[in-house]
Structures are given as C-alpha cells and as structure tokens.
XYZ file of C-alpha atoms in Angstrom:
248
model
C 0.000 0.000 0.000
C 2.830 2.362 0.796
C 4.538 1.805 -2.541
C 1.202 2.224 -4.289
C 0.524 5.404 -2.393
C 4.006 6.662 -3.156
C 3.499 5.932 -6.862
C 0.190 7.799 -6.867
C 1.729 10.786 -5.116
C 4.619 10.801 -7.579
C 2.164 10.667 -10.494
C 0.136 13.540 -9.065
C 3.353 15.504 -8.585
C 4.435 15.031 -12.216
C 1.073 16.002 -13.761
C 1.345 19.755 -13.076
C 4.984 19.704 -14.211
C 3.945 18.107 -17.512
C 1.125 20.616 -17.895
C 3.522 23.492 -17.251
C 5.888 22.082 -19.888
C 3.070 21.776 -22.420
C 1.915 25.325 -21.735
C 5.478 26.625 -22.039
C 5.989 24.712 -25.293
C 2.769 26.104 -26.752
C 3.727 29.604 -25.611
C 7.153 29.415 -27.286
C 5.593 28.162 -30.520
C 3.065 30.990 -30.537
C 5.797 33.523 -29.758
C 7.903 32.180 -32.626
C 4.960 32.356 -35.029
C 4.182 35.918 -33.915
C 7.809 36.964 -34.425
C 7.882 35.405 -37.896
C 4.641 37.176 -38.834
C 6.106 40.499 -37.711
C 9.273 39.862 -39.736
C 7.230 38.911 -42.798
C 5.031 41.992 -42.428
C 8.035 44.310 -42.141
C 9.635 42.751 -45.199
C 6.430 43.056 -47.195
C 6.093 46.706 -46.168
C 9.716 47.386 -47.138
C 9.172 45.883 -50.600
C 6.040 47.994 -51.129
C 7.838 51.184 -50.064
C 10.866 50.502 -52.274
C 8.699 49.704 -55.307
C 6.636 52.862 -54.837
C 9.727 55.047 -54.445
C 11.532 53.476 -57.399
C 8.480 53.667 -59.662
C 7.925 57.292 -58.705
C 11.563 57.997 -59.553
C 11.151 56.156 -62.872
C 8.070 58.175 -63.742
C 9.752 61.474 -62.868
C 12.882 60.570 -64.851
C 10.922 59.487 -67.930
C 8.867 62.700 -67.914
C 11.804 65.024 -67.340
C 14.385 63.335 -69.524
C 13.901 61.852 -72.971
C 17.442 60.464 -72.985
C 16.735 57.675 -70.468
C 16.662 54.215 -72.016
C 14.508 51.891 -69.896
C 16.011 48.910 -71.741
C 19.613 49.860 -70.913
C 21.679 47.710 -68.561
C 22.353 50.726 -66.349
C 18.646 51.414 -65.808
C 17.822 47.744 -65.250
C 20.601 47.116 -62.740
C 19.989 50.301 -60.746
C 16.337 49.350 -60.420
C 17.205 45.746 -59.523
C 19.651 46.931 -56.857
C 16.967 49.177 -55.345
C 14.537 46.258 -55.057
C 17.184 43.861 -53.727
C 18.325 46.141 -50.894
C 15.441 45.324 -48.479
C 15.638 41.687 -49.571
C 19.284 41.361 -48.549
C 18.585 43.141 -45.262
C 15.680 40.762 -44.648
C 17.849 37.672 -45.257
C 20.638 38.932 -42.999
C 18.082 39.576 -40.293
C 16.431 36.158 -40.535
C 19.673 34.141 -40.710
C 17.814 31.263 -42.308
C 19.222 28.804 -44.857
C 18.764 29.881 -48.465
C 17.237 26.486 -49.228
C 14.031 27.743 -47.561
C 13.809 30.309 -50.352
C 14.391 28.004 -53.305
C 18.199 28.114 -53.493
C 18.622 24.357 -53.624
C 19.259 21.595 -56.143
C 16.570 19.408 -54.615
C 14.274 18.108 -57.376
C 16.296 20.056 -59.979
C 16.029 17.429 -62.749
C 12.229 17.473 -62.735
C 12.300 21.270 -62.492
C 14.580 21.628 -65.525
C 12.708 19.057 -67.619
C 9.235 20.449 -66.981
C 10.211 24.125 -67.140
C 12.094 23.748 -70.429
C 9.321 21.629 -71.982
C 6.549 24.060 -71.023
C 8.639 27.058 -72.093
C 9.355 25.579 -75.521
C 5.666 24.836 -76.113
C 4.686 28.401 -75.172
C 7.560 29.785 -77.246
C 6.488 27.869 -80.357
C 2.878 28.990 -79.944
C 4.026 32.573 -79.445
C 6.238 32.507 -82.541
C 3.378 31.068 -84.586
C 1.066 33.870 -83.388
C 3.735 36.489 -84.153
C 4.195 35.106 -87.666
C 0.453 35.364 -88.285
C 0.424 38.943 -86.984
C 3.408 39.758 -89.175
C 1.713 38.383 -92.278
C -1.374 40.480 -91.632
C 0.881 43.558 -91.436
C 3.123 42.583 -94.329
C 6.118 41.819 -92.095
C 8.400 38.852 -91.633
C 9.587 37.502 -88.289
C 12.968 39.153 -88.865
C 11.306 42.575 -88.887
C 10.356 42.168 -85.231
C 13.913 41.493 -84.021
C 15.456 44.215 -81.876
C 19.161 43.952 -82.635
C 19.958 46.647 -80.063
C 18.621 44.460 -77.237
C 20.523 41.449 -78.589
C 23.737 43.454 -78.455
C 23.228 45.099 -75.065
C 20.785 43.150 -72.918
C 21.083 39.471 -73.840
C 24.006 38.542 -71.569
C 22.812 40.667 -68.638
C 19.377 39.040 -68.824
C 20.739 35.733 -67.480
C 21.726 36.918 -63.971
C 18.827 39.363 -64.012
C 16.362 36.465 -64.461
C 17.898 34.492 -61.599
C 17.785 37.498 -59.265
C 14.148 38.250 -60.118
C 13.080 34.667 -59.468
C 14.986 34.558 -56.191
C 13.348 37.797 -55.042
C 9.767 37.405 -56.294
C 9.259 33.649 -56.173
C 11.845 32.397 -53.694
C 11.538 35.129 -51.065
C 8.428 37.227 -51.650
C 6.010 34.402 -52.516
C 7.371 32.179 -49.748
C 7.049 35.029 -47.235
C 3.503 35.889 -48.312
C 2.421 32.249 -48.103
C 3.686 32.207 -44.519
C 2.152 35.584 -43.719
C -1.292 34.692 -45.105
C -1.202 30.978 -44.352
C -4.647 31.085 -42.720
C -6.061 32.213 -46.095
C -6.124 30.235 -49.308
C -3.165 30.295 -51.696
C -4.775 32.737 -54.130
C -3.978 35.810 -51.997
C -0.169 35.308 -51.840
C -0.172 34.485 -55.561
C -2.192 37.579 -56.426
C -0.106 39.972 -54.326
C 3.292 38.622 -55.396
C 2.392 38.642 -59.087
C 0.833 42.104 -58.945
C 4.082 43.394 -57.445
C 6.096 41.496 -60.051
C 4.061 42.945 -62.925
C 4.120 46.421 -61.335
C 7.902 46.252 -61.531
C 7.563 46.296 -65.347
C 5.185 49.244 -65.581
C 7.896 51.428 -67.123
C 7.643 49.163 -70.187
C 3.940 49.929 -70.670
C 0.524 48.509 -69.792
C 0.891 45.587 -72.215
C 4.068 44.545 -70.409
C 2.239 44.674 -67.064
C -0.526 42.386 -68.364
C 1.910 39.911 -69.937
C 4.189 39.742 -66.904
C 1.172 39.219 -64.635
C 0.209 36.097 -66.593
C 3.862 35.093 -66.866
C 4.223 35.479 -63.108
C 1.401 33.030 -62.423
C 3.112 30.435 -64.624
C 6.434 30.940 -62.840
C 4.740 30.806 -59.429
C 3.064 27.519 -60.315
C 6.399 26.049 -61.408
C 8.107 27.271 -58.246
C 5.458 25.831 -55.929
C 5.607 22.564 -57.837
C 9.397 22.174 -57.695
C 10.344 24.191 -54.577
C 13.504 25.584 -56.197
C 14.423 28.536 -58.428
C 16.358 26.430 -60.952
C 13.427 25.645 -63.230
C 11.697 29.021 -62.960
C 14.945 30.844 -63.746
C 15.339 28.782 -66.917
C 11.719 29.439 -67.887
C 12.254 33.151 -67.240
C 15.266 33.178 -69.573
C 13.686 31.035 -72.290
C 10.472 33.059 -72.471
C 11.637 36.503 -71.413
C 14.582 36.738 -73.809
C 12.509 36.157 -76.987
C 9.855 38.558 -75.660
C 12.409 41.371 -75.447
C 14.246 40.313 -78.593
C 11.074 40.330 -80.697
C 9.686 43.521 -79.177
C 6.789 41.875 -77.342
C 7.969 43.604 -74.149
C-alpha cells in the first residue's frame, strides 16, 4: 500500500509539471509564429515602399528626360539593386538557410525538364502567333527582331532572371504564403504577381498584363518544384525572346 501510495503521489506531482511544460511549449511556438509574422510583415512593407519610391523615380525621370533608355543595362541594374536592398537586409536579419527560399538543387532534374518543356511549347505557340500577326501587317519575323537588345541586354538578362526569381518567387512568394497561411493560396499568388508585374510598368501597360500572366506560370512552377532552378530557366527562355522580338 505504501509503494502504491508513493506511486500515486509521484504521479500527481508530475502532472502539473507536464502541464507546465506543455503550456510553455505552446507559448514558445506561438511567440515564434508571432515573431515570424512580424518579420514577414516588415519585409512586405519594405518591398512595397521601395517599389513605390523606385516607380515614382522612374516616372519622374521618364517625364523630365527623354534620354533615359529603360532597356539599358544601367537602368535595369539600378532598379534591380533598389529592389534587392530590403531583400538582402531581410535575409541577414532572418539568418535562415537559403534552401528555404528556393536556393537548392533538390528536385532540380524534374524542375529543368518540366520548365524547359513548357517554355518551348509556349515559345512555339508565341512565334506562330507572331508570324500570323506579321503576315497580316506585311512583315516577316525578322522585322520584329530588336538587334539593339541582342547586343546590349542578352548577356545581362541571365543573372537578371535568376535574381528576379529569387526575389519574387523564392523570397516574396514564400514570405507571403507564410504571412497569409490562414487564407487560401490565391492571396499570396495575387499579391506577389501584382508586385512582379508592377515592376515592369515602365515598359507599358501591355508589359504589365503579360508579366502578370507570366508570373502566375512561374509561381506555379516554383510551388511545384520548390527551387528557383526551373523558374529561372523558364524566365530566360520566355523573357529573352519577348524582349528580342519587341513583345515587351
């Protein structure tokens, strides 16, 4: 009886300790989630502010100076650097592995195969449509080629594509999914792709519409593969011809 009583007392003594541990564990999890939401919100706000400032500067420069070439490498890289500044600060603050933001070779073979295949199909359909448009206007496909972009922007477009995918798909989309995880997926997709298309507003309204649709395709590929390898290739394969042929 004494050993049984001792065992019961010991059990009753451990119950509140276990409950305290559970409560503490739940509290730390909630505190971590709250901190991550605050970090995500601050990052999202920083991106919005930088985009608004940079677009306002673009608009002012285009109105007040006719000599600015929005297709030039200088313009593109200055704008990219402005957008990347809060991103780099955000990553340094978080101190998380880059693999969480798509910088990984995990599942890269499937990503490359599917992204290249889909891109080539879209590219062929786009070229066919452009040929038909050219015939209706009495032009050949060669008449659409912008040799100035081929000379200046082709090489720079490779790292530029990778950086854009890392920022808008790897970091921004991932952050928004975490921030709005109690909602459905459509809200993070809508916000991230609106911001991505807004980044191209200096190229015109048509460019905004095309990049919005393009962004949804890239977002789908990224969520499917969980790396930026495939989406970066798709960005290069579809974006380069779009600039080369004057679609953007």
